[in-house]
XYZ file of C-alpha atoms in Angstrom:
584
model
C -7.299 26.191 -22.949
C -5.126 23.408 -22.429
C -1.846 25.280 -23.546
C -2.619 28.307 -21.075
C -3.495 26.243 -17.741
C 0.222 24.642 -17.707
C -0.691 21.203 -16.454
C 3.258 20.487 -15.371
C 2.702 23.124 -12.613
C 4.063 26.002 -13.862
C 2.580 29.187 -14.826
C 0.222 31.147 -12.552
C -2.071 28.749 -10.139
C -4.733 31.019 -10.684
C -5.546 30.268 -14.003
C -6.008 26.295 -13.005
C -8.006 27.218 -10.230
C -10.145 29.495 -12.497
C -10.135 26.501 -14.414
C -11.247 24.184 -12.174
C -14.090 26.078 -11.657
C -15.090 26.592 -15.037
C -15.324 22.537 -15.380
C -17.192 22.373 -11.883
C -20.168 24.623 -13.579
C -19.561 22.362 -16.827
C -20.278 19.093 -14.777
C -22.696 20.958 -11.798
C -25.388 18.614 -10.797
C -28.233 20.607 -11.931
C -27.261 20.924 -15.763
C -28.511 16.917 -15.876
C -31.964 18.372 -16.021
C -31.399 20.792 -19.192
C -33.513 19.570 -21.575
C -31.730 18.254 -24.999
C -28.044 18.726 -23.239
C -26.625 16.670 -26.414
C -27.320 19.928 -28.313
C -25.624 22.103 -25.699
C -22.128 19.207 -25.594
C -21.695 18.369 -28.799
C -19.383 15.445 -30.016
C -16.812 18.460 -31.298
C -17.247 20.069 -27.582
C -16.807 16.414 -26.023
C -14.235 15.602 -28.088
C -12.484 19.068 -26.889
C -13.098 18.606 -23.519
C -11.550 14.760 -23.175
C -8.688 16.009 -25.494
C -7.954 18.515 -22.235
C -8.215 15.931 -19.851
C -6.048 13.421 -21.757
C -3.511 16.133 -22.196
C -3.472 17.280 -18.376
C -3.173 13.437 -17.228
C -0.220 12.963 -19.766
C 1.503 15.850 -18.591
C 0.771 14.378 -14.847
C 2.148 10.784 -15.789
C 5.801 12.877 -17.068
C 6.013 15.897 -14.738
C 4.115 14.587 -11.162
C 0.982 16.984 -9.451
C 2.778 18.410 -6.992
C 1.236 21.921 -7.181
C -2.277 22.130 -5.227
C -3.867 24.024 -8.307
C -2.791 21.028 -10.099
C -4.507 18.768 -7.696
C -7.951 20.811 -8.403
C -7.804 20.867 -11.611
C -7.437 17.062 -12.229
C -9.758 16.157 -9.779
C -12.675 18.736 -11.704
C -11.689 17.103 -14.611
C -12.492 13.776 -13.235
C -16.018 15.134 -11.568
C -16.587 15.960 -15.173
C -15.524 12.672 -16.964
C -17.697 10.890 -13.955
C -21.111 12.679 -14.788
C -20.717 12.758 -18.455
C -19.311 8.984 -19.234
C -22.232 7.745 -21.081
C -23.164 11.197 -22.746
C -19.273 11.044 -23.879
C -18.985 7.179 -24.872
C -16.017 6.226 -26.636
C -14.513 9.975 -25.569
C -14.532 9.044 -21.905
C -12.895 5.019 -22.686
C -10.606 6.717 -24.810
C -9.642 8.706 -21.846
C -9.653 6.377 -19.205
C -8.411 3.650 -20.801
C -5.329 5.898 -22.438
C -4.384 8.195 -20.161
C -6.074 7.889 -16.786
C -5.069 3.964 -16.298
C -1.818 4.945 -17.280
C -1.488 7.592 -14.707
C -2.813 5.358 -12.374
C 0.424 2.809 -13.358
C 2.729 5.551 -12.908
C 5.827 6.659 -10.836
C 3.853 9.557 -10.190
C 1.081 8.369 -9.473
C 2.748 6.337 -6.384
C 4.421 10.226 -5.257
C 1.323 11.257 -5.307
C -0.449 8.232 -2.938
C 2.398 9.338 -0.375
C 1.356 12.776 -0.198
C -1.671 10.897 2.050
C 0.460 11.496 5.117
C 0.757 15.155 4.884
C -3.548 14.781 6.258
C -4.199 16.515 9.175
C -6.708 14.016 10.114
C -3.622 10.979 10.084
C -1.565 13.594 12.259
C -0.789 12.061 15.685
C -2.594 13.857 18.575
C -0.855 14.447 21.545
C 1.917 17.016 22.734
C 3.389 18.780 19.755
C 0.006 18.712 17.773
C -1.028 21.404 15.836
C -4.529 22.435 16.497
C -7.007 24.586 15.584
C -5.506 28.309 16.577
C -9.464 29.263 16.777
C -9.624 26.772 19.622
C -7.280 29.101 21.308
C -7.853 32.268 20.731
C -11.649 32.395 20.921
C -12.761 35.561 19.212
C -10.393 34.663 16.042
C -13.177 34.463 13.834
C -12.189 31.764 10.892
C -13.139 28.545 9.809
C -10.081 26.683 10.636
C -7.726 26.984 8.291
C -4.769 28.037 10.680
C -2.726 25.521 12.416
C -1.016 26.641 15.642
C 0.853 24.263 17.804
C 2.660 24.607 21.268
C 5.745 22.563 20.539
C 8.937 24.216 19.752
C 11.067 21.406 18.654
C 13.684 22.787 21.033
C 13.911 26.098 19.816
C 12.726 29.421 22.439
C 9.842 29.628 19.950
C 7.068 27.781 18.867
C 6.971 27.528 14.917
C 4.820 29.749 13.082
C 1.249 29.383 12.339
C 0.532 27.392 9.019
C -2.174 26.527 6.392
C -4.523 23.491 7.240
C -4.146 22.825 3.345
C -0.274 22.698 2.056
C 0.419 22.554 -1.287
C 0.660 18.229 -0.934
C -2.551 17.613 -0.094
C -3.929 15.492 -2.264
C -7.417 14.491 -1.219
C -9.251 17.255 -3.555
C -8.063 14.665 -6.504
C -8.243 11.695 -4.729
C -11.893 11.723 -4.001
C -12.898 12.462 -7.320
C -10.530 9.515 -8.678
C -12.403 7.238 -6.092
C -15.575 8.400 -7.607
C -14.157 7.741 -11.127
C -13.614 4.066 -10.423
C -16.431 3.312 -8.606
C -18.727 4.072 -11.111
C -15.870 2.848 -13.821
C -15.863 -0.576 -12.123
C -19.722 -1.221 -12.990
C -19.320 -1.306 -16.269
C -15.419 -2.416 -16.752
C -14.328 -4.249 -13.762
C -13.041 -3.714 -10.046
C -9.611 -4.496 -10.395
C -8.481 -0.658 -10.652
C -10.969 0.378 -8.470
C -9.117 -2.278 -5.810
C -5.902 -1.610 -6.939
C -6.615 1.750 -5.905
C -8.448 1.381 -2.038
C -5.524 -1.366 -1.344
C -2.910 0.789 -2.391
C -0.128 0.332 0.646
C -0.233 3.892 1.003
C -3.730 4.071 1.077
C -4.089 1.619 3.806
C -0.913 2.773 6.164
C -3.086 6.277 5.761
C -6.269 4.512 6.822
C -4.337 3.119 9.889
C -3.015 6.288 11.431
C -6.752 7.100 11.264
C -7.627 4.168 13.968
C -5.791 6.079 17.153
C -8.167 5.925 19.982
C -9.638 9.198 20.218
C -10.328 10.585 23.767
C -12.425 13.848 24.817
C -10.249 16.705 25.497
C -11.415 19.298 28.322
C -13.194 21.686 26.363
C -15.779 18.524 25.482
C -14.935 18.379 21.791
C -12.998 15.226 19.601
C -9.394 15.250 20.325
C -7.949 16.496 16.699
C -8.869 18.516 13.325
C -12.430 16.321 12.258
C -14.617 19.352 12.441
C -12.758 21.510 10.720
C -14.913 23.121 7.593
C -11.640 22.115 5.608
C -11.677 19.163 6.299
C -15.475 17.878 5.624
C -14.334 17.167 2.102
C -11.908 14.826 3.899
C -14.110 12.697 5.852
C -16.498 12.264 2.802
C -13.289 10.702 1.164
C -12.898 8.388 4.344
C -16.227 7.197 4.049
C -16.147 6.692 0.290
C -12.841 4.744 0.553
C -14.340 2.454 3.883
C -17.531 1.649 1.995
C -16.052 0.427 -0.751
C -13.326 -1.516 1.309
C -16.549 -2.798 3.515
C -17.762 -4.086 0.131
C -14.461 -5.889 -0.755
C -13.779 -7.297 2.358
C -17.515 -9.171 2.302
C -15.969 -10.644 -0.984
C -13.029 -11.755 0.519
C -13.431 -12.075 4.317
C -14.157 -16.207 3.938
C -10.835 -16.223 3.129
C -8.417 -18.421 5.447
C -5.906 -16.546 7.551
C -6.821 -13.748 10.180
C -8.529 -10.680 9.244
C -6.718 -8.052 10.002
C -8.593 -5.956 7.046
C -11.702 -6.195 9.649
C -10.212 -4.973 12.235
C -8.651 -2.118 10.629
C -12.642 -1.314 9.134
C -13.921 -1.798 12.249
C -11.526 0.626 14.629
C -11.716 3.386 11.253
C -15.424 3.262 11.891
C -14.974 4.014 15.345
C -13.004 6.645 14.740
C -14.856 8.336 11.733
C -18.431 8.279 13.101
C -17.017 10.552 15.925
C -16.081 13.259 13.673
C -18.896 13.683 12.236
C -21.644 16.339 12.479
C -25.139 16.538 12.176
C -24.442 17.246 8.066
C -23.275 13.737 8.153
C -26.131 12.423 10.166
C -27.382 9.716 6.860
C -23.467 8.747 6.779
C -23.620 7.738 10.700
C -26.520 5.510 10.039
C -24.973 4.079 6.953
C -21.780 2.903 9.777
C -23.970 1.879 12.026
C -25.209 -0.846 9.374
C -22.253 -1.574 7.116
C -19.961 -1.761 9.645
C -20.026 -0.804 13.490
C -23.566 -3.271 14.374
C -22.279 -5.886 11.946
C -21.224 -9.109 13.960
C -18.877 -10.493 11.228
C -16.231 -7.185 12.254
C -15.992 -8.458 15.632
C -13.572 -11.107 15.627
C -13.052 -11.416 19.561
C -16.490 -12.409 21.837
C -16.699 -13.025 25.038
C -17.005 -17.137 26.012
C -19.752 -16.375 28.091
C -21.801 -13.948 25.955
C -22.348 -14.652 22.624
C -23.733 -11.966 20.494
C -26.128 -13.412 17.747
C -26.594 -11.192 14.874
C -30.439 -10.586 16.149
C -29.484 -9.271 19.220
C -26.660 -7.061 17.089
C -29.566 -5.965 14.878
C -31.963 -5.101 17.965
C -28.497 -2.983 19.547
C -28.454 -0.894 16.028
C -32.160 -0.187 16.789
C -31.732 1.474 20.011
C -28.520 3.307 19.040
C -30.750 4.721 15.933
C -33.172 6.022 18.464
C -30.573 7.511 20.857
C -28.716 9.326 17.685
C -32.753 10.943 16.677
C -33.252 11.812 20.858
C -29.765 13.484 20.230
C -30.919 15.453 17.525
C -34.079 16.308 18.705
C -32.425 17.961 21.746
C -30.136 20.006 19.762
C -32.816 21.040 17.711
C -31.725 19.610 14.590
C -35.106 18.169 13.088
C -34.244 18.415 9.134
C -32.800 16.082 6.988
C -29.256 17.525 5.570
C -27.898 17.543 2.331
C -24.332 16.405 1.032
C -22.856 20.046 0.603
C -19.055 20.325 1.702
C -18.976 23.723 1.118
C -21.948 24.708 3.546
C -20.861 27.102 6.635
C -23.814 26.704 9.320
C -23.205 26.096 13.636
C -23.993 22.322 12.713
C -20.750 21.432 10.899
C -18.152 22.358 14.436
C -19.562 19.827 16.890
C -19.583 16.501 16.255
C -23.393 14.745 16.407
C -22.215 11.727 18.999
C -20.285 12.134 22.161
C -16.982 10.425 22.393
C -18.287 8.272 24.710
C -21.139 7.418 23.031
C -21.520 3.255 23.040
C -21.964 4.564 27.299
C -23.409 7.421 26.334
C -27.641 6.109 26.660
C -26.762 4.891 30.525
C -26.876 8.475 31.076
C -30.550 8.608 30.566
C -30.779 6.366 33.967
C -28.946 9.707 35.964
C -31.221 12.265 33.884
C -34.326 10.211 35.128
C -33.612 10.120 38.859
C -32.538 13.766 38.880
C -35.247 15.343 36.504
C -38.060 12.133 37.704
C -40.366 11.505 34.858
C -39.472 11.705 31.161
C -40.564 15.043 29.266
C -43.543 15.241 27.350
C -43.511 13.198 24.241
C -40.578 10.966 25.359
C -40.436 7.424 26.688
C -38.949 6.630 29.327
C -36.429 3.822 28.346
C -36.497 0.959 31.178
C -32.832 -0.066 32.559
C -33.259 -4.030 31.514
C -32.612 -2.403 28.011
C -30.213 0.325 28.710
C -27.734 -1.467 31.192
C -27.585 -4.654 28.985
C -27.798 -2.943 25.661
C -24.394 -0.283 26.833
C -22.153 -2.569 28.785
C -22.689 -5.423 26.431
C -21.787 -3.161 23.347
C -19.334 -1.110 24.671
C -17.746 -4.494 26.275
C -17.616 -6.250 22.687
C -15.814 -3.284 21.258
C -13.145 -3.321 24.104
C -12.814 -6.608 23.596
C -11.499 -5.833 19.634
C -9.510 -3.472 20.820
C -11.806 -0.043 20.318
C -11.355 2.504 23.561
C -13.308 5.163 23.432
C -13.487 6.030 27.387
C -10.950 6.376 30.080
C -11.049 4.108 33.347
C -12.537 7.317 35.255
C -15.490 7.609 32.643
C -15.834 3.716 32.339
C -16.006 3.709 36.773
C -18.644 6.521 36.653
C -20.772 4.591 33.737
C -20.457 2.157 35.967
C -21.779 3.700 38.688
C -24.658 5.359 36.849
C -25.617 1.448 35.686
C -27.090 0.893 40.079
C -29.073 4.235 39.698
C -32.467 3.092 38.014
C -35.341 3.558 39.780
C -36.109 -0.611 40.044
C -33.149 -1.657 40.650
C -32.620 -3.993 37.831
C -29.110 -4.589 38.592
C -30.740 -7.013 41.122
C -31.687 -9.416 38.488
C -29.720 -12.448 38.146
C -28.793 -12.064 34.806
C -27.998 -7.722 34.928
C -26.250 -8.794 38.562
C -23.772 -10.896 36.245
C -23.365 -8.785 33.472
C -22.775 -5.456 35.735
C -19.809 -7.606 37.962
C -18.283 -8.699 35.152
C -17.632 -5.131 33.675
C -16.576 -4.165 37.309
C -14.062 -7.121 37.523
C -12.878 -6.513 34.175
C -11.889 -2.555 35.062
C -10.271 -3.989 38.189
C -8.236 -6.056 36.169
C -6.724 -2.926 34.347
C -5.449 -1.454 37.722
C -6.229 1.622 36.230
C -5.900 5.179 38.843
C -8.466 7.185 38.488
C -9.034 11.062 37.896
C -11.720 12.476 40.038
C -11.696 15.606 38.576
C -13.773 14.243 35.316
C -17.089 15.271 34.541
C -19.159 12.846 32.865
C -20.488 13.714 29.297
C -19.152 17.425 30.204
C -21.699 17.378 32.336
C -21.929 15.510 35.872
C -19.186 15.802 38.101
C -17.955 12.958 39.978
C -18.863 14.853 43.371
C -22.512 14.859 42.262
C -22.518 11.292 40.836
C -20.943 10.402 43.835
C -23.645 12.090 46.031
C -26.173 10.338 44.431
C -24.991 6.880 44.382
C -24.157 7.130 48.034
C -27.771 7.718 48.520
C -28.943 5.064 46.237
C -26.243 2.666 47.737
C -27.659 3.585 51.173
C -31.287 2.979 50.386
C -31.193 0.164 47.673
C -27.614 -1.818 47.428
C -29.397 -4.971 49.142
C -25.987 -5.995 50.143
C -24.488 -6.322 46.250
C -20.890 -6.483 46.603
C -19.510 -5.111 43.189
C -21.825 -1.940 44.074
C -20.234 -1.968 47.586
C -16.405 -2.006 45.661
C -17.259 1.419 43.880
C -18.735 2.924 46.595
C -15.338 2.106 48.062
C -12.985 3.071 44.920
C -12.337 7.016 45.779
C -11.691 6.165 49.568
C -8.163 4.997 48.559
C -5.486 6.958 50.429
C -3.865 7.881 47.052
C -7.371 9.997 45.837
C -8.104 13.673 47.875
C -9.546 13.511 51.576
C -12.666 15.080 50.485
C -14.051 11.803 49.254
C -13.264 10.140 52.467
C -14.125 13.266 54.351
C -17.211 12.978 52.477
C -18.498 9.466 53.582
C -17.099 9.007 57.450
C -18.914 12.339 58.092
C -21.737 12.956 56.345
C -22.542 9.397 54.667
C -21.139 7.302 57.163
C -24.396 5.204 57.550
C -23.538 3.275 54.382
C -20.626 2.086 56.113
C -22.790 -0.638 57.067
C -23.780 -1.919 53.865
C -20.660 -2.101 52.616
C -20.198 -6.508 51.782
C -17.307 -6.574 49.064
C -14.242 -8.876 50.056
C -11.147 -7.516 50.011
C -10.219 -9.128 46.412
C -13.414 -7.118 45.059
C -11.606 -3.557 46.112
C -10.141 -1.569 43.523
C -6.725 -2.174 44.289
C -4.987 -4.164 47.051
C -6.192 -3.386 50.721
C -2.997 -1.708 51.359
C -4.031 1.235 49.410
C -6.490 2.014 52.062
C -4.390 1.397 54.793
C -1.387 3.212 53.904
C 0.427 5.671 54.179
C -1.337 5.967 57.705
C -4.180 8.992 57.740
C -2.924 11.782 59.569
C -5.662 13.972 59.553
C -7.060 14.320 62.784
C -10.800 15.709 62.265
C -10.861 11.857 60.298
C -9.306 9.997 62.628
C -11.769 11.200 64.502
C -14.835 10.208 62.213
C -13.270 6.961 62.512
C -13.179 6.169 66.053
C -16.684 7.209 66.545
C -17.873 4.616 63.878
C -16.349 2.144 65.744
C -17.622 3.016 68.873
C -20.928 3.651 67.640
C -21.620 0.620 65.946
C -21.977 1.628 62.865
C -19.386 -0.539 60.962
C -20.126 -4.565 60.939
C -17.186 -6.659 62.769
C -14.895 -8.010 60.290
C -15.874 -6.127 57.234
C -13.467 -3.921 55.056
C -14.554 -0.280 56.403
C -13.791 -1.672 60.124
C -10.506 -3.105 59.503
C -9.872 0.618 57.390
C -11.000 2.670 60.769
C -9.429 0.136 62.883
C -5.846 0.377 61.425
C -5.662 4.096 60.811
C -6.795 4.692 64.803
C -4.274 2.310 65.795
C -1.923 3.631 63.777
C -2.598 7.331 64.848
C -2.204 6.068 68.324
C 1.357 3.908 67.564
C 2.545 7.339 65.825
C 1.104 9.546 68.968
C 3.162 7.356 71.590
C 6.271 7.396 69.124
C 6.138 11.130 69.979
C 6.189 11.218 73.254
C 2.289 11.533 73.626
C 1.030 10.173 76.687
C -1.814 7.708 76.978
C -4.291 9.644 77.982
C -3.799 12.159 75.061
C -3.937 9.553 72.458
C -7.114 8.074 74.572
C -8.292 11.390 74.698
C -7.946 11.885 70.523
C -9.400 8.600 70.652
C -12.817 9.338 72.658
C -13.066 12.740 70.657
């Protein structure tokens, strides 16, 4: 057996794959319930078998595993060593301790970290990505295993389709090896096992896993996490951050910053949005390891310190809003760790991208659909508005984004829409102008054209807040400063068409100063409207008495009349024309 596979990597791959799968029947799961096994591997048959893999990870330590056969073939012979190390005893030390370490120490074996970057997960999204090429061509029926990507690297053509899996990836060995150690480091010792997770190359990998991920428009995770190739991938991520979650509770009283934390904490950010409802046990185990921990957070606001009960009652809710999640998509069963399962569930990720915002939305769904559904509870705003903005502010704050200033305005918005108007309160009045302040502070332009959970549209969110604003604002001045935010003269006349015409009675109500506005005043002033069915709507809400003297929507109406009737004498207009625009 051993002389026919050709460990070095040459020969036919086939014959390590069909090897490979040989040893993953040898080591399947179910074979620990045959009863009296030892007669079945006998010491001559262990002895065999660890003779094989110490020969395949000496010829690794000389020659490299650059060949992916290679890669499958160690890593089934590790699965094997794993499940049978007490069965094998002094086989399986004998191994480990004389060839595997070894490998482990090698030249090779730091070639072989390195091929970590060749991940499609690390791969930087953005123009140039490769993608999916199911995601664009929609009938292509596969499972994503074909790359496609736009860029042309200067050339007439794009490059050709490729593989998801070259011949370097390396994680179908890797995981197994992780596996290996963990268990290894019970009985032996951590220091390989740590040796291993801290490996530069291993943590530079984990790194390019932290870029903020951002819906793209077809509603799905920006990047490759849901591809059925993949899955064995993530499992590896989660492996590798639990047991660096467990060494970094070791070390983290350790002087100097924590940069380790931080890297744990934006990884688990990322992760948990990849994964689908097969990895529904795995996005509770985040949630308490790692993402409603308050150790990770290293940065809190002065003002609002989160204790770790209030953390705990957070992870709670969360819980609850990942079951209501699942419950809506139908998906009431527990699932199983199987990679190689190919159901609807694995595609779609189980959590929105925007999901730390994502339980507001329950406040829109109640005023539009009134009372909850049978068998669900309505959840009151004093939780939701405190228990989203405080979360999703504490994660900002340690540099986690996970929304863009459009979806963080609209969240926002949805916040004034409950049905008592809790953002009354003293304490909910605080925490809401705070957020509001802090996304003013960012100067951010906003896209109009989003749709909220790929859902609402800002037209319809728009709609209703206007209506709420109109009957319930009681004068609160943040709410008045996002009523105001689309009425900018950079953003589409509709949304001032919208209010001077058919909304123009919340004029009124509007109290923010002119330091509360998104932006400066002079973004509403200028460049002068020129539309004449607004100036219009203008003048008549200053001659109707509509607007209150002094406040922000008069002095808007009052400088873009005057300045339509400056601009109509520059022409050549008479007096009584302009006057005549005026009255209309």
């Amino acid at each position: 057996m051993p002389h026919h596979l050709a460990p070095d990597g040459s020969g036919p791959f086939i014959i390590r794959q069909h090897g490979a799968a040989l040893l993953a029947l040898i080591g399947y799961d179910h074979l620990a319930g045959v009863p009296n096994l030892g007669a079945v591997l006998t010491p001559q048959a262990l002895d065999r078998l660890f003779a094989c893999f110490s020969k395949w990870f000496n010829a690794a330590t000389k020659y490299g595993v650059d060949e992916f056969s290679q890669k499958l073939l160690l890593g089934a012979s590790l699965s094997v060593a794993t499940k049978m190390r007490h069965l094998a005893g002094s086989y399986y030390r004998s191994f480990v301790d004389g060839y595997l370490l070894v490998f482990l120490r090698s030249a090779k074996f730091e070639e072989l970290m390195k091929q970590l970057r060749f991940s499609p997960l690390a791969s930087p999204a953005g123009d140039g990505a490769t993608v999916d090429r199911s995601s664009k061509i929609g009938p292509l029926p596969n499972l994503g295993g074909i790359l496609t990507s736009d860029a042309n690297g200067g050339h007439s053509t794009p490059p050709s389709p490729s593989l998801i899996l070259a011949k370097s990836y390396p994680i179908f060995l890797l995981h197994p090896l992780l596996q290996l150690l963990r268990h290894h480091a019970v009985d032996h010792g951590p220091a390989p096992l740590e040796q291993f997770t801290r490996h530069p190359c291993q943590l530079n990998y984990l790194a390019s896993l932290t870029a903020p991920v951002m819906a793209v428009p077809s509603g799905t995770v920006a990047g490759l996490g849901s591809n059925w190739f993949l899955k064995a991938e993530l499992y590896y991520i989660l492996d590798v951050l639990s047991v660096s979650v467990e060494h970094w509770r070791r070390r983290r009283h350790d002087e100097g910053p924590d940069e380790e934390g931080a890297l744990l904490l934006a990884l688990a950010f990322r992760v948990v949005l990849h994964l689908s409802d097969e990895f529904y046990p795995a996005v509770g185990k985040l949630f308490d390891e790692v993402l409603f921990v308050r150790e990770f957070y290293r940065w809190q606001s002065e003002t609002e310190v989160v204790t770790a009960e209030e953390m705990q009652r957070w992870k709670f809710c969360y819980k609850m809003f990942v079951d209501r999640i699942r419950r809506t998509k139908g998906l009431s069963t527990t699932p199983s760790r199987n990679t190689f399962t190919v159901g609807s569930a694995w595609r779609t990720p189980l959590l929105p991208t925007t999901w730390p915002y994502s339980p507001l939305y329950l406040l829109l769904e109640q005023l539009e659909q009134g009372l909850p559904k049978p068998g669900e509870n309505q959840v009151a705003e004093e939780v939701l508005i405190p228990l989203t903005l405080k979360f999703s502010e504490l994660a900002e704050a340690n540099s986690v984004r996970f929304v863009t200033a459009t979806q963080k305005l609209m969240y926002l918005m949805v916040a004034f829409l409950g049905p008592d108007s809790r953002f009354l309160e003293p304490d909910l009045s605080a925490l809401v102008t705070r957020r509001i302040d802090g996304l003013r502070r960012d100067a951010a332009q906003f896209d109009f054209d989003t749709r909220l959970e790929e859902r609402k549209s800002f037209h319809g969110l728009y709609q209703l807040l206007l209506d709420v604003f109109q009957s319930s604002s009681y004068g609160h001045a943040p709410f008045s400063a996002l009523v105001m935010a689309p009425l900018a003269q950079q953003y589409d006349i509709q949304w001032r068409n919208l209010v001077w015409s058919e909304h123009v009675a919340v004029l009124r109500f509007i109290t923010c100063s002119e330091q509360q506005l998104f932006g400066s005043l002079a973004e509403y002033l200028e460049p002068a409207e020129t539309d004449v069915t607004l100036i219009k709507f203008y003048s008549q809400a200053l001659h109707s008495n509509l607007l209150r003297p002094g406040s922000i929507p008069a002095r808007i109406a009052s400088h873009h009349v005057q300045a339509y009737r400056q601009r109509s004498a520059n022409h050549g207009t008479t007096q009584g024309s302009a006057e005549e625009a005026n009255d209309k």
